[in-house]
Short mmCIF file of C-alpha atoms in Angstrom, two decimals:
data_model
loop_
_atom_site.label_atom_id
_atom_site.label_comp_id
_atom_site.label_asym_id
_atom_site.label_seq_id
_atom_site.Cartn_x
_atom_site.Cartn_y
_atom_site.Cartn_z
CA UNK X 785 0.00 0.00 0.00
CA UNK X 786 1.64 3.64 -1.12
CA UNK X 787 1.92 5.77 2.31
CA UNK X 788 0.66 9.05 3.09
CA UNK X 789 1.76 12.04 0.30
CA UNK X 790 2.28 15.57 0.48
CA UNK X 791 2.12 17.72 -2.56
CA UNK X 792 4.51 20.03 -3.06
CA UNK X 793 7.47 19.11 -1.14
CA UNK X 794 8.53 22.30 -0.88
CA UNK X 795 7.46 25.56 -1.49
CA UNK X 796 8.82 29.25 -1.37
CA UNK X 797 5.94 32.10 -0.76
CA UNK X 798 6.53 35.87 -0.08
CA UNK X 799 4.67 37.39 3.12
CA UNK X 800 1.20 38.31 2.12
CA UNK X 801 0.76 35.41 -0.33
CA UNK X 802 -1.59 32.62 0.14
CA UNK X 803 -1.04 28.86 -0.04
CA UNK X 804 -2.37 25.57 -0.35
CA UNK X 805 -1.27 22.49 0.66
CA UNK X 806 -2.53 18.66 -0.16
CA UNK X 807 -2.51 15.36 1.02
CA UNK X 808 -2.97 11.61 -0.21
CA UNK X 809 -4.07 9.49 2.71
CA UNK X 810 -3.37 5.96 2.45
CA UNK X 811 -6.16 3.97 0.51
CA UNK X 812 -8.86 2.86 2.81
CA UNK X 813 -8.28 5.80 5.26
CA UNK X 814 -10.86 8.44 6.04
CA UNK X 815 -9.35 10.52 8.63
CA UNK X 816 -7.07 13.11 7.70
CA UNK X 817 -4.90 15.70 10.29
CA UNK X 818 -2.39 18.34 9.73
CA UNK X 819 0.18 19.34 12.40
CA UNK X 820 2.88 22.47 12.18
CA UNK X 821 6.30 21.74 12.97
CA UNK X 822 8.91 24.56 13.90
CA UNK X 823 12.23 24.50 15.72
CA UNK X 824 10.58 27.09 18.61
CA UNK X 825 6.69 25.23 19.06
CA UNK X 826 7.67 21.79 18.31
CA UNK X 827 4.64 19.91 16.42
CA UNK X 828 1.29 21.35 17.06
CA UNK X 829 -2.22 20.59 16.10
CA UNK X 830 -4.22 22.42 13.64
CA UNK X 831 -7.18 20.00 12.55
CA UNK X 832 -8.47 16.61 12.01
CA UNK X 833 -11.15 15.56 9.17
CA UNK X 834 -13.18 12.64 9.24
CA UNK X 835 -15.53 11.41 6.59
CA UNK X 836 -15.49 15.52 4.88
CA UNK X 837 -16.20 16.69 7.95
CA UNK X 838 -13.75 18.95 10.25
CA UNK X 839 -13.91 16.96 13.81
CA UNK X 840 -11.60 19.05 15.53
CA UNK X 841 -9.09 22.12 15.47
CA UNK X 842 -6.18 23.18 17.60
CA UNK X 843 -5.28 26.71 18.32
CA UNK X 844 -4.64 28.32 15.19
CA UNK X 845 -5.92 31.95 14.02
CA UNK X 846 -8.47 31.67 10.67
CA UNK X 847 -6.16 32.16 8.56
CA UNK X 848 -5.44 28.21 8.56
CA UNK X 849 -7.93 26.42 6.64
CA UNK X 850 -8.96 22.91 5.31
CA UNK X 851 -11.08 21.04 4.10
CA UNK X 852 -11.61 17.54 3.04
CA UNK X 853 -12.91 15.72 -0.42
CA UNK X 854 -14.90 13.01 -0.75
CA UNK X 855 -11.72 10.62 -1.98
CA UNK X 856 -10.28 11.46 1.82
CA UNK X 857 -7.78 13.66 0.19
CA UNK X 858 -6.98 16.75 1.75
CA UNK X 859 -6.12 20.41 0.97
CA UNK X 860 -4.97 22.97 3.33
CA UNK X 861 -4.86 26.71 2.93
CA UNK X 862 -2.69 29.37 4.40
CA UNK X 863 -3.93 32.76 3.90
CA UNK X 864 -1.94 35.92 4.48
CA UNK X 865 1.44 34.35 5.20
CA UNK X 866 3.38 35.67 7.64
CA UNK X 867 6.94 35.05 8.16
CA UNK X 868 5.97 33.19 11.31
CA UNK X 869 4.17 30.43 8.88
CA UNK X 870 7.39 29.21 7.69
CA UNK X 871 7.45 25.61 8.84
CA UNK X 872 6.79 22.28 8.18
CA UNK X 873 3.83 20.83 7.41
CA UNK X 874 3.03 17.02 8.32
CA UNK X 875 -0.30 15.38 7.49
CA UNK X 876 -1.65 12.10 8.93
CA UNK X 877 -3.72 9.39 7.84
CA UNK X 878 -5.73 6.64 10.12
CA UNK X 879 -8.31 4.69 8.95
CA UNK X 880 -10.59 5.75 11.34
CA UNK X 881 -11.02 8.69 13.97
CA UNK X 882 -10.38 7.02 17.49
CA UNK X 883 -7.93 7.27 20.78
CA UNK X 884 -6.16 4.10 19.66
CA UNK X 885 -6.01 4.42 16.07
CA UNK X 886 -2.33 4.85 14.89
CA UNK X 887 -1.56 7.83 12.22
CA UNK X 888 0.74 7.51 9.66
CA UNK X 889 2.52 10.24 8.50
CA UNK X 890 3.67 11.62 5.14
CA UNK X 891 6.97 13.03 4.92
CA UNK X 892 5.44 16.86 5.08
CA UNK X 893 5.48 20.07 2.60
CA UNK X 894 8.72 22.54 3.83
CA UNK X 895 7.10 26.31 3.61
CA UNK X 896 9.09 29.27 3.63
CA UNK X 897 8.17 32.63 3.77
CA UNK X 898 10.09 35.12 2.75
CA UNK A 967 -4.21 21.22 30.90
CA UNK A 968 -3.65 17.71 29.28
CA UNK A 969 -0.29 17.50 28.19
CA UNK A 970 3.24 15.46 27.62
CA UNK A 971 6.96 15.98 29.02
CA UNK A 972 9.99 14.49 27.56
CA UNK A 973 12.77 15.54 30.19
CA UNK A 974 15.72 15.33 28.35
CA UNK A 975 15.82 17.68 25.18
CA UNK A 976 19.32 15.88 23.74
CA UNK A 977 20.71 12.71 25.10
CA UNK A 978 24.39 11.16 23.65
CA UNK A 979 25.30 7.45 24.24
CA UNK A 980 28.24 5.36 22.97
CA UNK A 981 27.22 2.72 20.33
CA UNK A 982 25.97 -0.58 22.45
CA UNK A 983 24.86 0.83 25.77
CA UNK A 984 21.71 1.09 26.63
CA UNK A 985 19.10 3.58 25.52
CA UNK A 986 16.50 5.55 28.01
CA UNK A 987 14.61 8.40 26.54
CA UNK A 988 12.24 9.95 29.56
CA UNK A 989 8.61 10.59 29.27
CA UNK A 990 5.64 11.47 31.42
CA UNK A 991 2.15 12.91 30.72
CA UNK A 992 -0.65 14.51 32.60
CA UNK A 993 -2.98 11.41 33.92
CA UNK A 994 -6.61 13.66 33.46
CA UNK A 995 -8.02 10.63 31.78
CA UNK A 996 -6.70 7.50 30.27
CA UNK A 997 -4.40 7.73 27.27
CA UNK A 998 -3.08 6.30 24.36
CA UNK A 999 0.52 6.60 24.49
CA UNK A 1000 2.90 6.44 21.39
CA UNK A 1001 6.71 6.81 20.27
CA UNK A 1002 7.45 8.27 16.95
CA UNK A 1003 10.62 8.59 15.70
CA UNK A 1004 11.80 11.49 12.94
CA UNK A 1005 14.84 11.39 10.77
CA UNK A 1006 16.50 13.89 9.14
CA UNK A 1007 14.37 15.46 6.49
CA UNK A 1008 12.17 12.83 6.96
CA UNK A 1009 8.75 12.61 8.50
CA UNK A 1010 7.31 10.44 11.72
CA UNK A 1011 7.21 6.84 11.94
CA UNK A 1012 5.48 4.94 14.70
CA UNK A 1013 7.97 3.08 16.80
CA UNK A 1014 5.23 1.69 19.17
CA UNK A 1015 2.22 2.03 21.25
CA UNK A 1016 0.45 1.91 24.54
CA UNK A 1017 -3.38 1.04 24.03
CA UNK A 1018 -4.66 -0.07 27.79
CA UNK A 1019 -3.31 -3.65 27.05
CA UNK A 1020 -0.02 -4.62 27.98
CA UNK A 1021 1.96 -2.56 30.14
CA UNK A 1022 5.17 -3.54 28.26
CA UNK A 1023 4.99 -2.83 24.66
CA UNK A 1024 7.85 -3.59 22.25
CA UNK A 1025 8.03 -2.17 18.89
CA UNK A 1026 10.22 -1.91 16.03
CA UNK A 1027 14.07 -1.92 15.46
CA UNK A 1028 14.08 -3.16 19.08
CA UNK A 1029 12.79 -0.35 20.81
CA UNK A 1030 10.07 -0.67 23.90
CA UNK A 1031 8.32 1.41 26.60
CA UNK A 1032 6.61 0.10 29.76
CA UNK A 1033 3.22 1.98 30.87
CA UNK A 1034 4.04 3.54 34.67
CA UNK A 1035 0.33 4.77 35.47
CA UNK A 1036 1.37 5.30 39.16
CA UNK A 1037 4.41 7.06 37.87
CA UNK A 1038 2.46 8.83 34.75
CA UNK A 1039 5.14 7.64 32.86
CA UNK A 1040 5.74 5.88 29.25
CA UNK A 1041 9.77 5.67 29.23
CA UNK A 1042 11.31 4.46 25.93
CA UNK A 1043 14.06 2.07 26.17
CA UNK A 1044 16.65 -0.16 24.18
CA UNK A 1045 18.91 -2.54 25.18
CA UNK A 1046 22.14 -1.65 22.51
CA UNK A 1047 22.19 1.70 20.15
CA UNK A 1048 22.98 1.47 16.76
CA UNK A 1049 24.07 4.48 14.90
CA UNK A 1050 21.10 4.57 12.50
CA UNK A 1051 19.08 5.30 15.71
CA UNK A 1052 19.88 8.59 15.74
CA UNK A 1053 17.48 10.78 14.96
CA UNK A 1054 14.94 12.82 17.25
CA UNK A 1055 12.48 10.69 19.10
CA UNK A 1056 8.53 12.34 20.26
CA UNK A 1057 6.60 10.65 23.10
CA UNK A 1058 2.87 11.47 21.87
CA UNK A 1059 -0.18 11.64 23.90
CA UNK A 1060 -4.18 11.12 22.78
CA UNK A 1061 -6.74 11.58 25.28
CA UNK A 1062 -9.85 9.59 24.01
CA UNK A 1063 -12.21 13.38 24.79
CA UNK A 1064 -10.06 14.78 21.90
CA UNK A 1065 -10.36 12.53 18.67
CA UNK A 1066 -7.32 12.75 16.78
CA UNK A 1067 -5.69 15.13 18.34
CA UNK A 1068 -1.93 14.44 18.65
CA UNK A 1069 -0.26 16.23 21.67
CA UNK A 1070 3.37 15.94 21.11
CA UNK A 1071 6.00 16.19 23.46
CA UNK A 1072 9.01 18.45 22.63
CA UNK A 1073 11.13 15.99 21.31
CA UNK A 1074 14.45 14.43 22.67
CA UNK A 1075 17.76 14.29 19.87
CA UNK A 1076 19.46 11.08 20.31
CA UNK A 1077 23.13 11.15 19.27
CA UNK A 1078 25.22 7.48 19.05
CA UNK A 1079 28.93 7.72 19.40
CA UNK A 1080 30.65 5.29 17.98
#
């Protein structure tokens, strides 16, 4: 089975721009989350989809975005960038939304804003 | 508020000695409990995983953690580094009121001399 993928790898913005990101979950898998990564916050939550449907969201300002299609892929969107948005970008897979399911991670879109 | 502690931010050990990366989380309601490991470059992959069944869990390349729920504690262990195991290593929390949510601890950077 092909993992989780992350479309682009990596991408260069300018402050101000917008962006969008996208992920493959593994076949079969309806739950989708995305997490930030950055050398000062660690890995942080921003949302989990389940079945097109946001299920929850961490503690991120409106300008993060996603939403979910009815394949299970996911897109995320980063309005207004700000040089703070530079990070890494990890999405996870499971096959369903519970406390003991495991997520599998792709290997994450690098963002940098400039 | 629910959260995870790795105590040791960077730990060094000579090839062959033992490994003991240090975790402990907040005990507001029963957890699911995982190790993920991260490359360089590279995104998370699930080492192993605490599920309320076996206090002991082993996982992959040799790697286990034993459930403490007196000591709120999920410490990773291994009996003999290798070099590839270097890499930074994330104890990871789910409480079962939060869905998918991920709470990730900081991270601890495991360096193997040789």
């Amino acid at each position: 089975k092909a993992g989780v993928t992350q479309t682009p790898r990596y991408l260069i913005k300018t402050r101000g721009q917008q962006v969008t990101l996208s992920c493959s979950p593994i076949s079969g898998h309806r739950s989708v989350s995305w997490y930030q990564q950055t050398p000062g916050q660690g890995l942080q939550f921003l949302f989990e989809y389940f079945s097109e449907t946001q299920r929850n969201k961490g503690n991120f300002p409106g300008r993060f975005s996603g939403r979910q299609f009815s394949n299970s892929r996911s897109e995320m969107n980063v309005s207004t960038l700000e040089l703070g948005d530079s990070a890494l970008y990890l999405c996870a897979s499971s096959s369903v939304t519970g406390v003991q399911e495991t997520q599998y991670f792709g290997p994450g879109t690098r963002l940098l804003v400039l | 508020a629910q959260s995870v502690t790795q105590l040791d931010s960077h730990v060094s050990v000579s090839e062959g000695t033992p490994v003991l990366l240090r975790c402990n989380y907040s005990s507001s309601y029963s957890p699911s409990l995982f190790w993920y490991v991260q490359h360089p470059n590279k995104g998370l992959q699930l080492l192993l995983k605490y599920t309320s069944a076996a206090t002991l869990v082993k996982g992959i390349n040799g790697f286990e953690a034993e459930f403490k729920k007196s000591e709120t504690s999920f410490h990773l262990t291994k009996p003999s580094a290798h070099m590839s195991d270097a890499a930074e290593y994330f104890c990871v929390v789910r409480y079962y009121n939060q869905g998918g949510k991920l709470i990730f601890g900081q991270g601890t950077e495991l360096s193997v001399k040789p």
